[in-house]
Short mmCIF file of C-alpha atoms and ligand atoms in Angstrom, two decimals:
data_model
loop_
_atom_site.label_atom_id
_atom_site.label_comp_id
_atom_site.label_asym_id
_atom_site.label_seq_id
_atom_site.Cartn_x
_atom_site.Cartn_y
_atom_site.Cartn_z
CA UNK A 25 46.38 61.43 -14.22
CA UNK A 26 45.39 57.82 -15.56
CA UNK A 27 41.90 57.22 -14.93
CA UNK A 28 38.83 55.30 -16.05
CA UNK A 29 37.66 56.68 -19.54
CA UNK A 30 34.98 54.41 -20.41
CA UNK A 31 32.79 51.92 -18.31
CA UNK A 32 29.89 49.21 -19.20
CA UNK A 33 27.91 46.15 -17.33
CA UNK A 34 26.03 43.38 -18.42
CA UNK A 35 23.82 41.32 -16.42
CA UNK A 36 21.81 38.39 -18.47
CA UNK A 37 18.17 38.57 -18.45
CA UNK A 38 17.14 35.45 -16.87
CA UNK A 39 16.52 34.76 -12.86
CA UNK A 40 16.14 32.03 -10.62
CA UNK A 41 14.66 33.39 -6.86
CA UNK A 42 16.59 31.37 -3.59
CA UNK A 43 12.82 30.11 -3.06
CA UNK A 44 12.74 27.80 -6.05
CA UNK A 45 16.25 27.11 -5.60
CA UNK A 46 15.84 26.30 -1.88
CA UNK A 47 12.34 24.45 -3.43
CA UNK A 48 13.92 21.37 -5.12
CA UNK A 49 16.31 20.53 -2.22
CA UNK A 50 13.71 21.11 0.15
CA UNK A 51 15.45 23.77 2.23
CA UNK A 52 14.34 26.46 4.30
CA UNK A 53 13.87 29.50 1.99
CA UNK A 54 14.13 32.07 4.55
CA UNK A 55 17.58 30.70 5.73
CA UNK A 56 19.07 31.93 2.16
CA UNK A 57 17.10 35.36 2.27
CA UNK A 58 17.56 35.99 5.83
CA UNK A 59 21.05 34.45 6.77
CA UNK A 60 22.78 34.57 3.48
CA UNK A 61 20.51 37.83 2.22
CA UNK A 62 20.35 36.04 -1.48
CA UNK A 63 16.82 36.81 -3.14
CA UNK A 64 17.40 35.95 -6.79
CA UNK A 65 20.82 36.00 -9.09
CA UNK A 66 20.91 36.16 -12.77
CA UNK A 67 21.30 32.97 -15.23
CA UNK A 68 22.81 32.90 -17.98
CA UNK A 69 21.00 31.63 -21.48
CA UNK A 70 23.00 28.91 -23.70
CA UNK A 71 23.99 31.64 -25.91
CA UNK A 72 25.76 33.32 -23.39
CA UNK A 73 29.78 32.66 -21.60
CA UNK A 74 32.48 35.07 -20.17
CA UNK A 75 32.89 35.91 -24.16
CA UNK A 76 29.70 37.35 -25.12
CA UNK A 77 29.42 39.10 -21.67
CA UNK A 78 32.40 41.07 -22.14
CA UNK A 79 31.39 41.94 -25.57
CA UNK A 80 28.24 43.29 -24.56
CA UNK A 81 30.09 45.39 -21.72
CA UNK A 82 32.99 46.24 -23.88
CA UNK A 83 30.73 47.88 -26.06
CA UNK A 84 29.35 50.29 -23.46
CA UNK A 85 32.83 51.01 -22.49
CA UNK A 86 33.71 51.94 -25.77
CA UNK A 87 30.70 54.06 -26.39
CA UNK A 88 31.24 55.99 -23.22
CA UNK A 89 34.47 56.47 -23.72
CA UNK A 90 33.64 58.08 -27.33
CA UNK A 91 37.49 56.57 -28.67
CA UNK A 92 38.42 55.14 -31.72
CA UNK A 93 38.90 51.21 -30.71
CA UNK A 94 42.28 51.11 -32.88
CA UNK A 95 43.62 52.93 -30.12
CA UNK A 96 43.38 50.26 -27.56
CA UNK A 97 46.81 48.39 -27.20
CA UNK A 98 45.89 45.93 -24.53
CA UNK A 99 43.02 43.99 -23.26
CA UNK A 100 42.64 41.71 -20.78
CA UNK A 101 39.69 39.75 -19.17
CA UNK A 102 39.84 38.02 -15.48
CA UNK A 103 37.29 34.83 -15.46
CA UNK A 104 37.34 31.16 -13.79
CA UNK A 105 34.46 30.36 -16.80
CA UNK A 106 36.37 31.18 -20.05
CA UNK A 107 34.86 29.28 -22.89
CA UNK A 108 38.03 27.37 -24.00
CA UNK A 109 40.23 25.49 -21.81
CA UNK A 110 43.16 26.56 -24.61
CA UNK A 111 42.12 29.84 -26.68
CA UNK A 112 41.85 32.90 -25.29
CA UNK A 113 38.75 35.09 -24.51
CA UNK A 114 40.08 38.06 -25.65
CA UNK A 115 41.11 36.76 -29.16
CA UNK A 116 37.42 36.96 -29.52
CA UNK A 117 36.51 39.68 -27.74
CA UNK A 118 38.89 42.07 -29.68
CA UNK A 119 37.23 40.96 -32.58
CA UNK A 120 34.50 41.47 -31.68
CA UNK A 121 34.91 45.21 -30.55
CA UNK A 122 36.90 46.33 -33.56
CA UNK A 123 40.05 46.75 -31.25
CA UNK A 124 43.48 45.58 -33.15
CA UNK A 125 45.03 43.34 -34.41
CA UNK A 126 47.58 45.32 -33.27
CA UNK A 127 46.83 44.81 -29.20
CA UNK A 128 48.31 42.89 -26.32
CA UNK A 129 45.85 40.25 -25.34
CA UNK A 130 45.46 37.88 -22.37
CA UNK A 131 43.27 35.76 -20.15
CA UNK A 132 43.38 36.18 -16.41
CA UNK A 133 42.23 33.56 -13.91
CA UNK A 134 42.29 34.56 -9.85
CA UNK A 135 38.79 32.90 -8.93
CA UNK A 136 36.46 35.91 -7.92
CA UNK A 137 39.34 38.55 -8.48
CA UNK A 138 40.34 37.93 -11.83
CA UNK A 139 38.57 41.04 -12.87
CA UNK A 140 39.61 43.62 -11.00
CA UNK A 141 43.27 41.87 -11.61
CA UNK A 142 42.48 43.08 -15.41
CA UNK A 143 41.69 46.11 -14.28
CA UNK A 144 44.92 46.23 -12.33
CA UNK A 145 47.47 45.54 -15.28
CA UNK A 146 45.54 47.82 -18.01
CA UNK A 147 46.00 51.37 -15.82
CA UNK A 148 49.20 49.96 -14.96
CA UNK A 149 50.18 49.89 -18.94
CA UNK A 150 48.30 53.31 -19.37
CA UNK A 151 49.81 54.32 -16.48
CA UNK A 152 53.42 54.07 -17.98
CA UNK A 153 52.64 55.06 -21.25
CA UNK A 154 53.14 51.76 -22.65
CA UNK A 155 49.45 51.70 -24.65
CA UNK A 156 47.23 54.79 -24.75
CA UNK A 157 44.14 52.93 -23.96
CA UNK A 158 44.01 49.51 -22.79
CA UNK A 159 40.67 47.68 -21.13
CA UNK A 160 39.94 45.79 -18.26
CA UNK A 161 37.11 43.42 -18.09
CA UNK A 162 35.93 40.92 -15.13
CA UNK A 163 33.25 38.27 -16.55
CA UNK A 164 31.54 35.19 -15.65
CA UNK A 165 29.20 32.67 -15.92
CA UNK A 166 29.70 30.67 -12.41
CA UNK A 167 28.43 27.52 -11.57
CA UNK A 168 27.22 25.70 -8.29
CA UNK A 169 27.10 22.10 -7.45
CA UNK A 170 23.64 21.43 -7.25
CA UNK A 171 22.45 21.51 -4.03
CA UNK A 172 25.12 23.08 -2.33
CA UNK A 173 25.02 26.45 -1.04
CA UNK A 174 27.41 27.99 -3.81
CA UNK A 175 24.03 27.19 -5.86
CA UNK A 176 22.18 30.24 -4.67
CA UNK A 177 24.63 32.81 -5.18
CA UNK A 178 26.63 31.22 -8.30
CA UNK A 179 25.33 33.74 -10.84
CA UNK A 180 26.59 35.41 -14.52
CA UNK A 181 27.91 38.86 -15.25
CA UNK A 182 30.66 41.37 -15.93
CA UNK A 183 31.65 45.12 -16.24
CA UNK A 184 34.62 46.51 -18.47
CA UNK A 185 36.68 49.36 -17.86
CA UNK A 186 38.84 51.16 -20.60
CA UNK A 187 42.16 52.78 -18.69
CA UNK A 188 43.23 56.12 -20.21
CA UNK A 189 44.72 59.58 -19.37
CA UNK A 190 42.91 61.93 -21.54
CA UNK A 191 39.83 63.16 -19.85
CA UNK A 192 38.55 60.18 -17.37
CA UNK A 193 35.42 59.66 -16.27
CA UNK A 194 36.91 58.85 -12.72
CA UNK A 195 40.58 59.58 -11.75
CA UNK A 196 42.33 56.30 -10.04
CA UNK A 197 44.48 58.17 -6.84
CA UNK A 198 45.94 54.74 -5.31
CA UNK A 199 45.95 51.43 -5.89
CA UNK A 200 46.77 48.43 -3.17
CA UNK A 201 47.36 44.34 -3.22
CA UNK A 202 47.34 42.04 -0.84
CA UNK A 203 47.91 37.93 -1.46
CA UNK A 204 48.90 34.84 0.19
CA UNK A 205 48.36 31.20 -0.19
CA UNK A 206 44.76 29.99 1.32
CA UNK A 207 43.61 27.06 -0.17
CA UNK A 208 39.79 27.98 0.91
CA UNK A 209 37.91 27.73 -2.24
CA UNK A 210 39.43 25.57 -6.07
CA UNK A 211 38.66 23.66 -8.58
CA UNK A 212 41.17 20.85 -9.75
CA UNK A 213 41.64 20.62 -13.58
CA UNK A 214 39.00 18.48 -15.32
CA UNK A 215 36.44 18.66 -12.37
CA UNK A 216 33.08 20.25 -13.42
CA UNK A 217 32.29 22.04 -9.96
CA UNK A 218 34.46 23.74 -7.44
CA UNK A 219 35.30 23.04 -4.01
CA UNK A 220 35.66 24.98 -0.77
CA UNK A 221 36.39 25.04 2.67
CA UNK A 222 32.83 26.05 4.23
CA UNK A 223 33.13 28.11 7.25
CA UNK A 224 37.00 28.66 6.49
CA UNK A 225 35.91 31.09 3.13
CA UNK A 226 34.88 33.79 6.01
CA UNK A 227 37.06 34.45 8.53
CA UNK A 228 40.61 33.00 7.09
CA UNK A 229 40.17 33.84 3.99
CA UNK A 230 37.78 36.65 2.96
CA UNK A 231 38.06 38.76 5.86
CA UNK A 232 41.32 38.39 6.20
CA UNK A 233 42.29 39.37 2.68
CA UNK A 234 39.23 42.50 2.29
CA UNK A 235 40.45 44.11 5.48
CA UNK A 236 43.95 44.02 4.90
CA UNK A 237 43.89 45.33 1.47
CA UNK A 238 41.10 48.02 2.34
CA UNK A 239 43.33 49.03 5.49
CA UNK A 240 46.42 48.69 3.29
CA UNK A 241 45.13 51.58 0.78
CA UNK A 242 43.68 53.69 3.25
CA UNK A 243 46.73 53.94 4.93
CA UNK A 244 49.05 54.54 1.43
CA UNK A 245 46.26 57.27 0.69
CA UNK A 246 46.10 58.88 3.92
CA UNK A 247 42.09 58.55 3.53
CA UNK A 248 39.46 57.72 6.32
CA UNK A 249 36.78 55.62 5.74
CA UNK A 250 34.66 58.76 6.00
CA UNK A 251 36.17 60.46 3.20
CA UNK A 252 34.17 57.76 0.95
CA UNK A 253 31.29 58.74 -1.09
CA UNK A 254 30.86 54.90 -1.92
CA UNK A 255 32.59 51.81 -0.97
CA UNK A 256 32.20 48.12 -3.30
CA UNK A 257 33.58 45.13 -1.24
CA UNK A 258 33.31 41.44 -3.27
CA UNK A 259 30.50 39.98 -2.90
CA UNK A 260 30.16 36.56 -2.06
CA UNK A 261 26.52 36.28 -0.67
CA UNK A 262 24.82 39.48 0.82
CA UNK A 263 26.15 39.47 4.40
CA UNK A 264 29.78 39.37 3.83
CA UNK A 265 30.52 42.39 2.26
CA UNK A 266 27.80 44.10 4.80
CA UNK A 267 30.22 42.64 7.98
CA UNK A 268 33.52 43.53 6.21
CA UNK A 269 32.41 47.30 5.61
CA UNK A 270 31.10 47.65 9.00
CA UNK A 271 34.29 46.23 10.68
CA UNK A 272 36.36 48.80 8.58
CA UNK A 273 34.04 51.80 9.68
CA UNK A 274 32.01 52.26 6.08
CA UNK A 275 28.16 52.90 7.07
CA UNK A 276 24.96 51.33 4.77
CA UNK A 277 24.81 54.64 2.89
CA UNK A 278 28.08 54.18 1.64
CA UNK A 279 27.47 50.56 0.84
CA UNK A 280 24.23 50.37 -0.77
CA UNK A 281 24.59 51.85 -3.86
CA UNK A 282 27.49 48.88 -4.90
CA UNK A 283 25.72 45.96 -3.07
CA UNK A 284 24.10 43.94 -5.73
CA UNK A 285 24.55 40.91 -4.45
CA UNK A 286 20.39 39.89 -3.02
CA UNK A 287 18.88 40.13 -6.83
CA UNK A 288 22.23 39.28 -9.46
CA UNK A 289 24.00 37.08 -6.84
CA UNK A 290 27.78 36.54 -7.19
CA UNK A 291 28.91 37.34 -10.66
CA UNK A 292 32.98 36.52 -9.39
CA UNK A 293 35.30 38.18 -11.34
CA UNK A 294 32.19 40.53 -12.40
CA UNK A 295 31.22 40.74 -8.79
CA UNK A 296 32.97 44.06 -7.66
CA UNK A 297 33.57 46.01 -10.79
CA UNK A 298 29.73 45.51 -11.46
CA UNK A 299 29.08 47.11 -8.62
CA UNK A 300 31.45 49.56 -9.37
CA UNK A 301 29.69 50.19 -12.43
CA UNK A 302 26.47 50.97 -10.32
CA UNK A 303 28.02 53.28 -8.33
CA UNK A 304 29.72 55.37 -11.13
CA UNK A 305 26.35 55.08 -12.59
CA UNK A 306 25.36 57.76 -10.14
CA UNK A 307 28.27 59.09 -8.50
CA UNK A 308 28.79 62.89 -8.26
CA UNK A 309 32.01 65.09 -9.58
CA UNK A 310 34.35 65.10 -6.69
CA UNK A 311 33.48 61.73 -5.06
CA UNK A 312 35.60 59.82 -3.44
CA UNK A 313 34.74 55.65 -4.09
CA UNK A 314 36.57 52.60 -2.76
CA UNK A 315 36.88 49.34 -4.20
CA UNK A 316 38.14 46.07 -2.77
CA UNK A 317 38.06 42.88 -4.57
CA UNK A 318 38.55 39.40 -3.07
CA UNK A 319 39.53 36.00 -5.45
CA UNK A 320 39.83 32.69 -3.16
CA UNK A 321 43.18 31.16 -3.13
CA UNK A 322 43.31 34.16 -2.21
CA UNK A 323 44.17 37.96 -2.38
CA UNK A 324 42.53 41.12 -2.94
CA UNK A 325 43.01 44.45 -4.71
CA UNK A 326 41.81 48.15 -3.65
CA UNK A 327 41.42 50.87 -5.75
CA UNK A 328 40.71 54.52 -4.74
CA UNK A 329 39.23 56.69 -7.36
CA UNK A 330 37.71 59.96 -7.65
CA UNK A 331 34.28 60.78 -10.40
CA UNK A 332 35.02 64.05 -12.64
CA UNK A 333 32.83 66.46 -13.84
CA UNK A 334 32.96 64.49 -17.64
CA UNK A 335 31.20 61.23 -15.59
CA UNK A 336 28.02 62.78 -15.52
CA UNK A 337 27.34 63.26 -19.31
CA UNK A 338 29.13 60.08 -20.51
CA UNK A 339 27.02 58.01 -18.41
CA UNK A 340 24.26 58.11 -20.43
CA UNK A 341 25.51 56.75 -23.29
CA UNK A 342 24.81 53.12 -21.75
CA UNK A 343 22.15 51.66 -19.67
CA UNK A 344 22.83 51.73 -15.94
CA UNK A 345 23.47 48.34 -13.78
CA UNK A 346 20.07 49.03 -12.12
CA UNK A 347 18.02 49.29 -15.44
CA UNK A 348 19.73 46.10 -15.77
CA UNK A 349 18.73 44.35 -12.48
CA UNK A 350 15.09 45.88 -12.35
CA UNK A 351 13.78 45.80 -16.00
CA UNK A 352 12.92 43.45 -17.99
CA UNK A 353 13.41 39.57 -16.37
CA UNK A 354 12.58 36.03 -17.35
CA UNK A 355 12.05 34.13 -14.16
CA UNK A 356 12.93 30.49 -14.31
CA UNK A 357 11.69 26.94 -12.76
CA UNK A 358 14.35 24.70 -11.21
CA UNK A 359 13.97 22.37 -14.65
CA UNK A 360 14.72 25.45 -17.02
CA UNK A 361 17.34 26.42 -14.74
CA UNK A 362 19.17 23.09 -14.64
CA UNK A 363 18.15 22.65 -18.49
CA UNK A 364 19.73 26.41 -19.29
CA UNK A 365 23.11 25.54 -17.07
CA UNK A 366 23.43 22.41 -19.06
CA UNK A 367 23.17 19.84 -15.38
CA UNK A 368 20.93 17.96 -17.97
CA UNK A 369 23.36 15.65 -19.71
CA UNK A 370 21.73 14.20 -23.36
CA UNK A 371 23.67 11.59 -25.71
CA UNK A 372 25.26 12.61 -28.65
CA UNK B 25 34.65 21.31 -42.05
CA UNK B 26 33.44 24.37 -41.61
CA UNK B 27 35.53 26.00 -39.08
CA UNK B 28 37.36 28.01 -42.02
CA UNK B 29 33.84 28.99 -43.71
CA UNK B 30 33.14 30.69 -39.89
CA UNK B 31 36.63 32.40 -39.68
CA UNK B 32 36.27 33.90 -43.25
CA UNK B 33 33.26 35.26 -42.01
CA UNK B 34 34.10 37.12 -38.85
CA UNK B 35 34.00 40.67 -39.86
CA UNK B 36 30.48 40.23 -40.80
CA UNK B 37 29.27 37.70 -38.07
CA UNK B 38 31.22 39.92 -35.07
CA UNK B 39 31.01 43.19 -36.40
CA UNK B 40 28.13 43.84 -38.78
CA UNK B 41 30.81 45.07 -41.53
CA UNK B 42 28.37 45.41 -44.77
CA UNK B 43 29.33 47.20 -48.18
CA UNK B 44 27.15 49.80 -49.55
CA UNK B 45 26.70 50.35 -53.31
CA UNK B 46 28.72 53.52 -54.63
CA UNK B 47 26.71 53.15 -58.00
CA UNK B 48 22.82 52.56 -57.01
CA UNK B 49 23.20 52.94 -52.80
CA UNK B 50 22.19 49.50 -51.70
CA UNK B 51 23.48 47.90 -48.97
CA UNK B 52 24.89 44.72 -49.51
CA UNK B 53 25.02 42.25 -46.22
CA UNK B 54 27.28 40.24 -46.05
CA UNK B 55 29.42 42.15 -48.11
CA UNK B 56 29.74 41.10 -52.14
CA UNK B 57 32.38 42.38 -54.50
CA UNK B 58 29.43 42.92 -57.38
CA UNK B 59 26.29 44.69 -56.29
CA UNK B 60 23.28 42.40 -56.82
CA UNK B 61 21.19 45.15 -57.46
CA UNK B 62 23.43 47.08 -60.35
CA UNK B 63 26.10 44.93 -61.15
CA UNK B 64 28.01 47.67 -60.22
CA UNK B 65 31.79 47.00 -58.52
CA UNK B 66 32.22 50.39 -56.80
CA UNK B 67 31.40 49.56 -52.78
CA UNK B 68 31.95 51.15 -49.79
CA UNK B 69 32.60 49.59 -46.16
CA UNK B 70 29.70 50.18 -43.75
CA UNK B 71 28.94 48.39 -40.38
CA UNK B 72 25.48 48.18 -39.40
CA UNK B 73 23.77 49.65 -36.58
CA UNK B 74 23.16 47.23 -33.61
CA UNK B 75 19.68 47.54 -33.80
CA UNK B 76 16.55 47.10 -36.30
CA UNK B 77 12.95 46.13 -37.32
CA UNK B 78 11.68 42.20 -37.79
CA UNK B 79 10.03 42.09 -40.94
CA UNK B 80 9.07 38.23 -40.74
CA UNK B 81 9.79 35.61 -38.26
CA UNK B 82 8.66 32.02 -37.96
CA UNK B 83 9.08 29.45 -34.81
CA UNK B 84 11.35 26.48 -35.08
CA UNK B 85 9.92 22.85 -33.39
CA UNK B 86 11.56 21.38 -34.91
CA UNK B 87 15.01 22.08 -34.86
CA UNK B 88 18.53 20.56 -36.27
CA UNK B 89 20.11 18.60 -33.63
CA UNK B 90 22.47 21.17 -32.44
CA UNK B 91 19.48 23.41 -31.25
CA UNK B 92 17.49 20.78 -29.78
CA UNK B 93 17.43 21.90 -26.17
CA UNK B 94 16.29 25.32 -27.47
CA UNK B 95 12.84 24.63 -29.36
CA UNK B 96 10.53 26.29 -29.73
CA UNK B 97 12.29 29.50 -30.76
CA UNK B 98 11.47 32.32 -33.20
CA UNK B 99 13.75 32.95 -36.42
CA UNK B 100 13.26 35.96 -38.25
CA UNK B 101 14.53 38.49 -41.02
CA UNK B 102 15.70 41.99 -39.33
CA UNK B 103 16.32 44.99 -41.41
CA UNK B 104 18.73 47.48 -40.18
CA UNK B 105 18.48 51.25 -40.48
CA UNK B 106 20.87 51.10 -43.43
CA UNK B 107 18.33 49.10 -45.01
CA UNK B 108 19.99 45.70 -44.73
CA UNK B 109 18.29 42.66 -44.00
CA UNK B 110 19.55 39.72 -41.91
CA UNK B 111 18.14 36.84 -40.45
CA UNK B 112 18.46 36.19 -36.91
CA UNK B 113 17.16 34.28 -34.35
CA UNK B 114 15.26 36.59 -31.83
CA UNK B 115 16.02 35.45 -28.09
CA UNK B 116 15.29 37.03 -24.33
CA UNK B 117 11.82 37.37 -25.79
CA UNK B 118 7.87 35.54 -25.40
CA UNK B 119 7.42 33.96 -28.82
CA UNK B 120 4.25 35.74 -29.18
CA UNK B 121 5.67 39.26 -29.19
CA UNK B 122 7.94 38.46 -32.59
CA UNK B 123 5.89 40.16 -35.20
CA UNK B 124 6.72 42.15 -38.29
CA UNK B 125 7.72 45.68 -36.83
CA UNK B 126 9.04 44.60 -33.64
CA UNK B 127 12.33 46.88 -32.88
CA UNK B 128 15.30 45.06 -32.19
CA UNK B 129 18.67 45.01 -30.61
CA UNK B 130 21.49 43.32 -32.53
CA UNK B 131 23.15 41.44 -28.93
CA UNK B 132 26.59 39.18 -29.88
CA UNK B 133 25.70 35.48 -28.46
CA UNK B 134 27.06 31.99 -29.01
CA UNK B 135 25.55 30.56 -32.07
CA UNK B 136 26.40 26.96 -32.03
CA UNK B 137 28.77 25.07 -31.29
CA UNK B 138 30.99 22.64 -33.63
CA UNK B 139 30.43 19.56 -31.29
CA UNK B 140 31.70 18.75 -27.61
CA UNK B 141 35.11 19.27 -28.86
CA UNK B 142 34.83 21.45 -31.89
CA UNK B 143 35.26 25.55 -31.79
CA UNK B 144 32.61 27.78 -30.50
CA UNK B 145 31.13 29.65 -33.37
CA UNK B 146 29.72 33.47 -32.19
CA UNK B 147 27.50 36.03 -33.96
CA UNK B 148 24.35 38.37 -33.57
CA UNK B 149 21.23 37.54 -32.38
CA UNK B 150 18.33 39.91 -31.80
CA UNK B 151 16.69 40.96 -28.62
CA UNK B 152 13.59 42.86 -27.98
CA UNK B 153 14.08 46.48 -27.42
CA UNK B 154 13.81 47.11 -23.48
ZN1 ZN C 424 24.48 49.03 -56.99
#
């Protein structure tokens, strides 16, 4: 059975906390840690885009997975902040890793989905026997408007996932989709900042889309929420994906390990296979673990997979999403911040 | 332009691809046709380990124009295990903590960038080891 045969994360090293954030608007700190349960997120340094991201998790995929990079035949990578408005990512990426030149490459774009969309089309081409390998990677480095409330969560980050069927790390049982047209979050060519639709991004559109593709796949699988060892729903600020796993019957303990959302923020397309990443970074042979995306515009996709006995000594070959998240940190003023995500604009 | 000089040079800038001297064993970064150190022509492919030692370092004020919004950052030379030396700047770091004999990672980052419109040119930059 087609699995996951190698993993990685990255999650830059620099942080800006809701309370500076919330500081230079003059809002009410404890609005964003209470309300929207947002503590800190990572930023990005200049030196680093959806490219080098995915490099640096590619790697770790490639080193758990203990495989000969020639042996990839596809990779794709799901972003809304690729580098190049015409080039692809992955031209780079592959480079980068040693995989090709004799791959199928392409860019994905599905706002905060885009990832696990990746993910989606590489087990697919394993999964038919099209490619022997083929990798999956969700990265980016998102931005806010400044001073609106996509600021505080708006964060940078990814996770990769090589797709094989010799001995996986974790087995992928089903798979589920759900999309429709909801125009609750874009950003128009040209335009430096997105757009959304407040209080219509909850209800309308990710509620809607979590729940149906969550129920969709338990259903298909004939699985109950309690089966789960671990459940990852997107994460868009900390209480969403809190509400949708509590509507579907998931309890804390099943949600904890994968919510990483109040200290890296929202990574989008990194958002949910990050977390993923934290929860095969401890799961045990024989658990069951759920994972539901959510990209505005808007759809979702669910995977069900299962950790093998193999996940436990590959695992170590990398460093865990929590080494990432707790160690070592550079903790930035509003200036550096704004300085870092290039809002300060110099001449030529 | 030098967009052709960066292509020609992406198996050493993305993937540390060095030669290493068949004749006297050095290791050659980037990698030469002729060994500097015995003339010799017989050279094996190598890449280098993501990972080594500063051996010097300085701090840049004052920078080019391209790096302006960076100052002040450390440069330095980094030797690898294989015994190759490259220079990098060192990143994700306090300046004061880049000394000879800090241990490195090798991390692939953005390295400049040919203008507002020109291609994004990427290579390795070294990190503090956690
Ligand atoms: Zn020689």
């Amino acid at each position: 059975m087609a699995g996951i045969v190698g993993y990685g994360a990255y999650i830059p090293r620099k942080r800006i906390t809701a309370q500076e954030i919330a500081r230079q608007w003059g809002k009410d700190p404890a609005t964003i840690e209470q309300g929207l349960l947002l503590k800190e997120k990572s930023v990005p340094g200049l030196d680093e885009d959806t490219v080098t991201i995915a490099v640096a998790a590619g790697r770790v995929a490639l080193q758990r997975a203990g495989i000969d990079p020639q042996k990839v035949g596809a990779l794709y990578i799901g972003s809304e902040s690729h580098p190049y408005a015409v080039k692809p990512s992955g031209t780079i990426v592959v480079e980068a890793l040693g995989i090709g030149p004799r791959v199928h490459v392409a860019d994905m774009e599905f706002a905060c989905k885009a990832g696990t969309e990746a993910m989606f089309v590489a087990l697919g081409l394993v999964e038919s026997g099209r490619v022997e390998y083929a990798m999956g990677i969700g990265a980016d480095t998102s931005q806010g408007a400044p001073n609106d409330a996509l600021e505080f969560s708006a964060s940078a980050g990814g996770a990769a996932y090589l797709f094989g069927r010799a001995d996986p790390l974790a087995e992928v049982l089903e798979t589920f989709s759900y999309t429709t047209d909801t125009p609750d979050f874009w950003r128009r060519e040209g335009r430096f900042y997105p757009r959304h639709g407040g209080r219509f991004t909850g209800e309308p559109a990710y509620f809607k889309h979590v729940l149906a593709a969550t129920r969709g796949i338990l259903e298909k699988s004939g699985l109950k929420p309690q089966d789960f060892a671990f459940a990852v729903f997107h994460m868009p600020n900390g209480k969403f994906p809190l509400a949708a796993g509590k509507t579907l019957g998931f309890t804390k303990r099943q949600l904890e390990t994968g919510w990483l959302v109040p200290t890296m923020g929202n990574t989008y397309s990194g958002s949910s296979p990050t977390g993923l990443a934290a929860v095969l970074d401890v799961a045990a042979a024989g658990d069951l673990i759920l994972i539901t995306s959510f990209g505005s515009g808007a759809g979702s996709d669910s995977f069900v997979l299962k950790a093998t006995p193999r996940l436990a000594e590959r695992r170590r070959l990398g460093a865990t999403v929590r080494a990432m998240l707790d160690g070592k940190r550079r903790y930035l003023t509003y200036g550096q911040y704004a300085s870092y995500r290039e809002k300060i604009i110099l001449n030529d | 332009m030098p967009s052709p000089r960066y292509w020609r040079e992406v198996p050493a800038r993305f993937r540390l691809e060095a030669v290493r001297c068949r004749g006297c064993g050095k290791v050659v970064y980037p990698a030469r046709r002729v060994c500097p150190g015995c003339r010799g022509t017989d050279l094996e492919p190598l890449a280098l380990s993501r990972s080594g030692t500063v051996v010097t370092s300085t701090v840049i004020h004052v920078a080019p124009a391209e790096f302006a919004m960076e100052t002040p950052y450390a440069v330095a030379i980094v030797e690898t295990p294989e015994g190759a030396r490259l220079m990098a700047q060192v990143v994700d770091c306090e300046l004061p903590e880049v000394k000879p004999g800090l241990k490195v990672n090798l991390e692939f980052r953005l390295i400049r960038q040919e203008g507002h419109g020109g291609i994004l040119c990427y290579g390795h930059k070294a990190v503090p080891e956690a």
